[in-house]
Amino acid sequence: MEVWSAPYAIFGPEGVVPEGALLTDGRRILALGRRDALLKEHPNARERRFSTYLGPDAANAHTHLDLGLGPVFRGPFMEFVFKAVFPRNEARGLGLAKEAAATAGQKILGDIVAKDDGTLEWWLLEAPFTGVAYLEVLGIMPPEAEREYLEKLRATVRRLKKLERPGGARLGLSPHAPYSLTPSLMRGAVALAREEGLPLQIHAAESPEELAYFQDRTGAIAEFHQRKGLPRDLHPTGLTSIEYLAELGVLEARPLLIHGVQVSEADVRTIADHGARLVSCPRSNLNLKAGLPPYALYRKHRVPLALGTDSALSGGSLDVWDEVRLLLGRGLPAAEVLAWAVLGSREALGVPLPELQPGEPLDAVVGW
Ligand SMILES: [Zn+2]
């Protein structure tokens, strides 16, 4: 008999149990409780102590498996796009997704899929994951092309939605980011998601370049749009990304927002007031020189937080425990960060929360 224990444990939806423990015969969980009580009741059991956490594995609420694996890029956001993402655009797809999937640290993922090339069929029918596979919506195009794009998207969504299985992954939609879709395509994609009952994930307020674009049309995103010959008044100015999404009515759909680094306190309040959630990918934010989100503001306004790795190219490993390690190293409160990784990330993806019971196999828990 062994008693496994850690300073922080999670057994179920109620959250972190300080000095939680379990009793095991090496195969099954026999009892759950406080460390002191279990050690007292079972004086002959050997204790196995984990330095930080004991409980169900984390979930990875945001990644891009189809970008594959490779060296981590460190530099400003648009340089990442030009030097790491664009060169992969051709190869991006099912082959790279499978390669990356083999290194995924978690079994519950929120994954953005850029192409309708069979990756979503793999996700919904075969992949060893649950969670949400979000089809990406991206593009700035003339109104007529946009209407066609949206019609095709509706047909794709309806075809793929039929492949969902009970207990398996769900299909979602991910309008890429406020600056990379026209307002009408953003609205159209969000309306489609609401009509078809699809969860939404949107990158927002990630880089200083994005904020500069929405504030006064300066910075690398504005320059890129200018080089492509896009009109300067494609989007409104004098706003933050969150203000723009709120004005557009997008936040009414309560999307899962990704990153939320370049935000004011008013933005955080807006996110909270709409009942939207945030996935934070701190390693990616640091590698792409965005800084970290203002976690104190999100905690103050009680925005539900989740954690994700982002792609391997900006985050590094596809293991959420590496995000947790970073945040604990920065002095964030361990009980909250662990709850974000384990419970918040499941809630963000609409995956049922774990509820450990005596009798369950020992592999229902990880020690860390
Ligand atoms: Zn991302």
Short mmCIF file of C-alpha atoms in Angstrom, two decimals, residues 31-272:
data_model
loop_
_atom_site.label_atom_id
_atom_site.label_comp_id
_atom_site.label_asym_id
_atom_site.label_seq_id
_atom_site.Cartn_x
_atom_site.Cartn_y
_atom_site.Cartn_z
CA ALA A 31 -9.28 6.17 -0.94
CA LEU A 32 -8.95 9.94 -1.34
CA GLY A 33 -8.51 12.51 1.40
CA ARG A 34 -6.14 14.64 3.39
CA ARG A 35 -2.58 13.44 3.72
CA ASP A 36 -2.56 13.53 7.54
CA ALA A 37 -5.75 11.50 7.83
CA LEU A 38 -4.72 8.84 5.28
CA LEU A 39 -1.26 8.39 6.81
CA LYS A 40 -2.81 8.04 10.26
CA GLU A 41 -5.39 5.49 9.09
CA HIS A 42 -2.76 3.48 7.20
CA PRO A 43 0.41 3.65 9.30
CA ASN A 44 2.12 0.84 7.34
CA ALA A 45 1.63 2.47 3.93
CA ARG A 46 4.72 3.90 2.27
CA GLU A 47 4.41 7.56 1.29
CA ARG A 48 5.16 8.72 -2.24
CA ARG A 49 5.47 12.47 -2.18
CA PHE A 50 5.09 14.72 -5.27
CA SER A 51 6.64 18.17 -5.01
CA THR A 52 3.67 20.14 -6.38
CA TYR A 53 0.53 18.40 -7.64
CA LEU A 54 -1.51 15.23 -7.56
CA GLY A 55 -4.72 14.75 -9.54
CA PRO A 56 -6.15 14.46 -13.04
CA ASP A 57 -3.90 15.54 -15.91
CA ALA A 58 -4.13 19.08 -17.28
CA ALA A 59 -5.87 19.96 -20.56
CA ASN A 60 -4.26 22.02 -23.34
CA ALA A 61 -6.89 24.58 -24.34
CA HIS A 62 -5.01 26.09 -27.29
CA THR A 63 -2.60 24.63 -29.79
CA HIS A 64 -1.93 24.35 -33.54
CA LEU A 65 -0.91 20.75 -34.17
CA ASP A 66 -0.91 21.33 -37.94
CA LEU A 67 2.06 23.71 -37.67
CA GLY A 68 4.09 20.64 -36.70
CA LEU A 69 7.30 20.60 -34.70
CA GLY A 70 10.47 22.57 -35.10
CA PRO A 71 12.78 25.07 -33.51
CA VAL A 72 11.11 27.59 -31.23
CA PHE A 73 11.01 31.07 -32.73
CA ARG A 74 12.03 33.96 -30.49
CA GLY A 75 11.26 37.42 -31.81
CA PRO A 76 8.44 39.86 -32.46
CA PHE A 77 5.06 38.52 -33.56
CA MET A 78 5.07 39.52 -37.24
CA GLU A 79 8.61 38.18 -37.68
CA PHE A 80 7.25 34.89 -36.31
CA VAL A 81 4.47 35.01 -38.90
CA PHE A 82 6.88 35.78 -41.77
CA LYS A 83 9.75 33.47 -40.77
CA ALA A 84 8.02 30.54 -39.05
CA VAL A 85 4.35 30.38 -40.09
CA PHE A 86 4.30 31.49 -43.74
CA PRO A 87 7.08 29.10 -44.80
CA ARG A 88 4.99 26.25 -43.30
CA ASN A 89 1.73 27.23 -45.01
CA GLU A 90 2.18 24.78 -47.87
CA ALA A 91 3.16 21.82 -45.70
CA ARG A 92 0.65 22.64 -42.99
CA GLY A 93 -1.92 19.89 -42.56
CA LEU A 94 -2.59 16.33 -41.50
CA GLY A 95 0.98 15.03 -41.81
CA LEU A 96 2.43 17.72 -39.55
CA ALA A 97 -0.55 17.44 -37.18
CA LYS A 98 0.12 13.74 -36.66
CA GLU A 99 3.81 14.40 -36.02
CA ALA A 100 2.98 17.04 -33.43
CA ALA A 101 0.20 14.91 -31.92
CA ALA A 102 2.74 12.21 -31.09
CA THR A 103 4.46 14.67 -28.71
CA ALA A 104 1.32 16.12 -27.10
CA GLY A 105 1.55 16.06 -23.31
CA GLN A 106 -2.21 15.97 -22.76
CA LYS A 107 -5.20 14.01 -24.09
CA ILE A 108 -7.67 16.92 -23.99
CA LEU A 109 -6.89 19.62 -26.54
CA GLY A 110 -8.31 22.75 -28.11
CA ASP A 111 -6.66 22.59 -31.53
CA ILE A 112 -6.86 25.07 -34.38
CA VAL A 113 -7.00 23.42 -37.81
CA ALA A 114 -6.06 25.69 -40.72
CA LYS A 115 -7.07 23.53 -43.68
CA ASP A 116 -10.01 21.35 -44.62
CA ASP A 117 -7.60 18.64 -45.82
CA GLY A 118 -8.74 15.65 -43.77
CA THR A 119 -7.24 16.89 -40.50
CA LEU A 120 -10.70 17.51 -39.06
CA GLU A 121 -11.94 14.07 -40.12
CA TRP A 122 -8.89 12.56 -38.42
CA TRP A 123 -9.61 14.64 -35.31
CA LEU A 124 -13.26 13.67 -35.09
CA LEU A 125 -12.93 9.99 -36.06
CA GLU A 126 -9.48 8.71 -35.10
CA ALA A 127 -7.28 11.04 -33.08
CA PRO A 128 -6.46 9.85 -29.55
CA PHE A 129 -7.79 13.10 -28.10
CA THR A 130 -10.95 14.69 -26.92
CA GLY A 131 -11.73 18.41 -26.69
CA VAL A 132 -12.43 20.70 -29.61
CA ALA A 133 -10.97 20.87 -33.12
CA TYR A 134 -11.61 24.40 -34.39
CA LEU A 135 -11.67 25.05 -38.12
CA GLU A 136 -9.83 28.31 -38.75
CA VAL A 137 -11.53 31.17 -40.59
CA LEU A 138 -9.10 33.65 -42.06
CA GLY A 139 -8.94 36.13 -44.90
CA ILE A 140 -9.51 39.58 -46.22
CA MET A 141 -11.40 39.43 -49.50
CA PRO A 142 -13.95 41.37 -51.54
CA PRO A 143 -17.63 41.05 -50.51
CA GLU A 144 -18.60 38.63 -53.30
CA ALA A 145 -15.72 36.24 -52.52
CA GLU A 146 -16.56 36.53 -48.87
CA ARG A 147 -20.15 35.43 -49.44
CA GLU A 148 -18.93 32.40 -51.35
CA TYR A 149 -16.37 31.62 -48.65
CA LEU A 150 -19.06 31.73 -45.95
CA GLU A 151 -21.41 29.52 -47.95
CA LYS A 152 -18.67 26.96 -48.48
CA LEU A 153 -17.81 27.18 -44.81
CA ARG A 154 -21.41 26.43 -43.84
CA ALA A 155 -21.42 23.32 -46.04
CA THR A 156 -18.05 22.18 -44.59
CA VAL A 157 -19.27 22.67 -41.04
CA ARG A 158 -22.46 20.71 -41.67
CA ARG A 159 -20.52 17.86 -43.28
CA LEU A 160 -18.01 17.67 -40.41
CA LYS A 161 -20.49 18.13 -37.59
CA LYS A 162 -22.09 14.80 -38.54
CA LEU A 163 -18.81 13.04 -37.67
CA GLU A 164 -18.92 14.00 -33.98
CA ARG A 165 -19.22 10.95 -31.69
CA PRO A 166 -20.57 10.79 -28.14
CA GLY A 167 -17.70 11.40 -25.74
CA GLY A 168 -15.38 12.33 -28.61
CA ALA A 169 -14.03 15.64 -29.82
CA ARG A 170 -16.36 18.40 -30.96
CA LEU A 171 -16.08 20.63 -33.98
CA GLY A 172 -15.52 24.35 -33.37
CA LEU A 173 -14.83 27.48 -35.39
CA SER A 174 -11.92 29.87 -34.97
CA PRO A 175 -12.11 33.24 -36.69
CA HIS A 176 -8.36 33.81 -36.54
CA ALA A 177 -7.92 37.33 -35.10
CA PRO A 178 -9.53 40.79 -35.18
CA TYR A 179 -7.04 42.15 -37.74
CA SER A 180 -6.97 39.16 -40.11
CA LEU A 181 -10.68 39.04 -41.04
CA THR A 182 -12.88 41.85 -42.30
CA PRO A 183 -15.55 42.92 -39.80
CA SER A 184 -18.19 41.31 -42.01
CA LEU A 185 -16.39 37.96 -42.21
CA MET A 186 -15.81 38.02 -38.45
CA ARG A 187 -19.51 38.67 -37.86
CA GLY A 188 -20.53 36.08 -40.45
CA ALA A 189 -18.30 33.39 -38.92
CA VAL A 190 -19.56 34.12 -35.41
CA ALA A 191 -23.17 34.05 -36.61
CA LEU A 192 -22.54 30.70 -38.32
CA ALA A 193 -21.00 29.28 -35.13
CA ARG A 194 -24.04 30.37 -33.14
CA GLU A 195 -26.48 28.94 -35.67
CA GLU A 196 -24.69 25.61 -35.85
CA GLY A 197 -23.95 25.44 -32.12
CA LEU A 198 -20.16 25.46 -32.52
CA PRO A 199 -17.75 26.62 -29.83
CA LEU A 200 -15.59 29.62 -30.79
CA GLN A 201 -11.95 30.44 -30.21
CA ILE A 202 -10.44 33.78 -31.31
CA HIS A 203 -6.87 35.09 -30.95
CA ALA A 204 -7.17 38.58 -29.45
CA ALA A 205 -4.95 41.27 -27.95
CA GLU A 206 -1.85 39.15 -28.47
CA SER A 207 0.96 41.39 -29.71
CA PRO A 208 1.90 45.06 -29.34
CA GLU A 209 1.68 45.14 -33.16
CA GLU A 210 -2.02 44.24 -32.95
CA LEU A 211 -2.70 47.00 -30.43
CA ALA A 212 -0.79 49.54 -32.56
CA TYR A 213 -2.81 48.48 -35.60
CA PHE A 214 -6.13 49.08 -33.86
CA GLN A 215 -5.00 52.20 -32.03
CA ASP A 216 -3.56 54.26 -34.88
CA ARG A 217 -2.69 52.01 -37.84
CA THR A 218 1.04 51.86 -37.02
CA GLY A 219 3.39 48.92 -36.53
CA ALA A 220 4.21 45.75 -38.42
CA ILE A 221 0.61 44.57 -38.99
CA ALA A 222 -0.38 47.95 -40.43
CA GLU A 223 2.73 47.91 -42.65
CA PHE A 224 1.91 44.38 -43.85
CA HIS A 225 -1.64 45.41 -44.76
CA GLN A 226 -0.28 48.45 -46.57
CA ARG A 227 2.16 46.31 -48.58
CA LYS A 228 -0.75 44.07 -49.57
CA GLY A 229 -2.64 47.14 -50.75
CA LEU A 230 -5.48 46.74 -48.23
CA PRO A 231 -7.57 49.82 -47.42
CA ARG A 232 -6.57 51.72 -44.28
CA ASP A 233 -10.18 51.90 -43.11
CA LEU A 234 -10.72 48.14 -43.21
CA HIS A 235 -11.11 48.24 -39.43
CA PRO A 236 -11.94 51.14 -37.09
CA THR A 237 -9.09 52.91 -35.28
CA GLY A 238 -8.71 54.37 -31.81
CA LEU A 239 -9.78 51.11 -30.19
CA THR A 240 -8.27 48.12 -28.46
CA SER A 241 -8.91 44.69 -29.97
CA ILE A 242 -11.34 43.89 -27.16
CA GLU A 243 -13.27 47.13 -27.71
CA TYR A 244 -13.46 46.27 -31.40
CA LEU A 245 -14.79 42.75 -30.72
CA ALA A 246 -17.31 44.15 -28.23
CA GLU A 247 -18.51 46.80 -30.72
CA LEU A 248 -18.86 44.17 -33.41
CA GLY A 249 -21.11 42.08 -31.14
CA VAL A 250 -18.64 39.18 -31.18
CA LEU A 251 -18.32 38.99 -27.40
CA GLU A 252 -22.07 38.32 -27.13
CA ALA A 253 -21.25 34.82 -28.41
CA ARG A 254 -18.98 34.33 -25.35
CA PRO A 255 -15.97 33.16 -27.36
CA LEU A 256 -12.91 31.64 -25.83
CA LEU A 257 -10.33 34.40 -26.30
CA ILE A 258 -6.71 33.42 -26.83
CA HIS A 259 -3.82 35.44 -25.28
CA GLY A 260 -5.41 38.69 -23.98
CA VAL A 261 -2.02 40.25 -23.26
CA GLN A 262 -2.46 43.81 -24.59
CA VAL A 263 -5.50 44.74 -22.51
CA SER A 264 -6.56 47.59 -20.25
CA GLU A 265 -8.51 47.07 -17.05
CA ALA A 266 -11.62 48.24 -18.93
CA ASP A 267 -10.97 45.48 -21.51
CA VAL A 268 -10.72 42.85 -18.79
CA ARG A 269 -13.98 44.13 -17.28
CA THR A 270 -15.60 43.93 -20.73
CA ILE A 271 -14.47 40.30 -21.11
CA ALA A 272 -15.83 39.51 -17.64
#
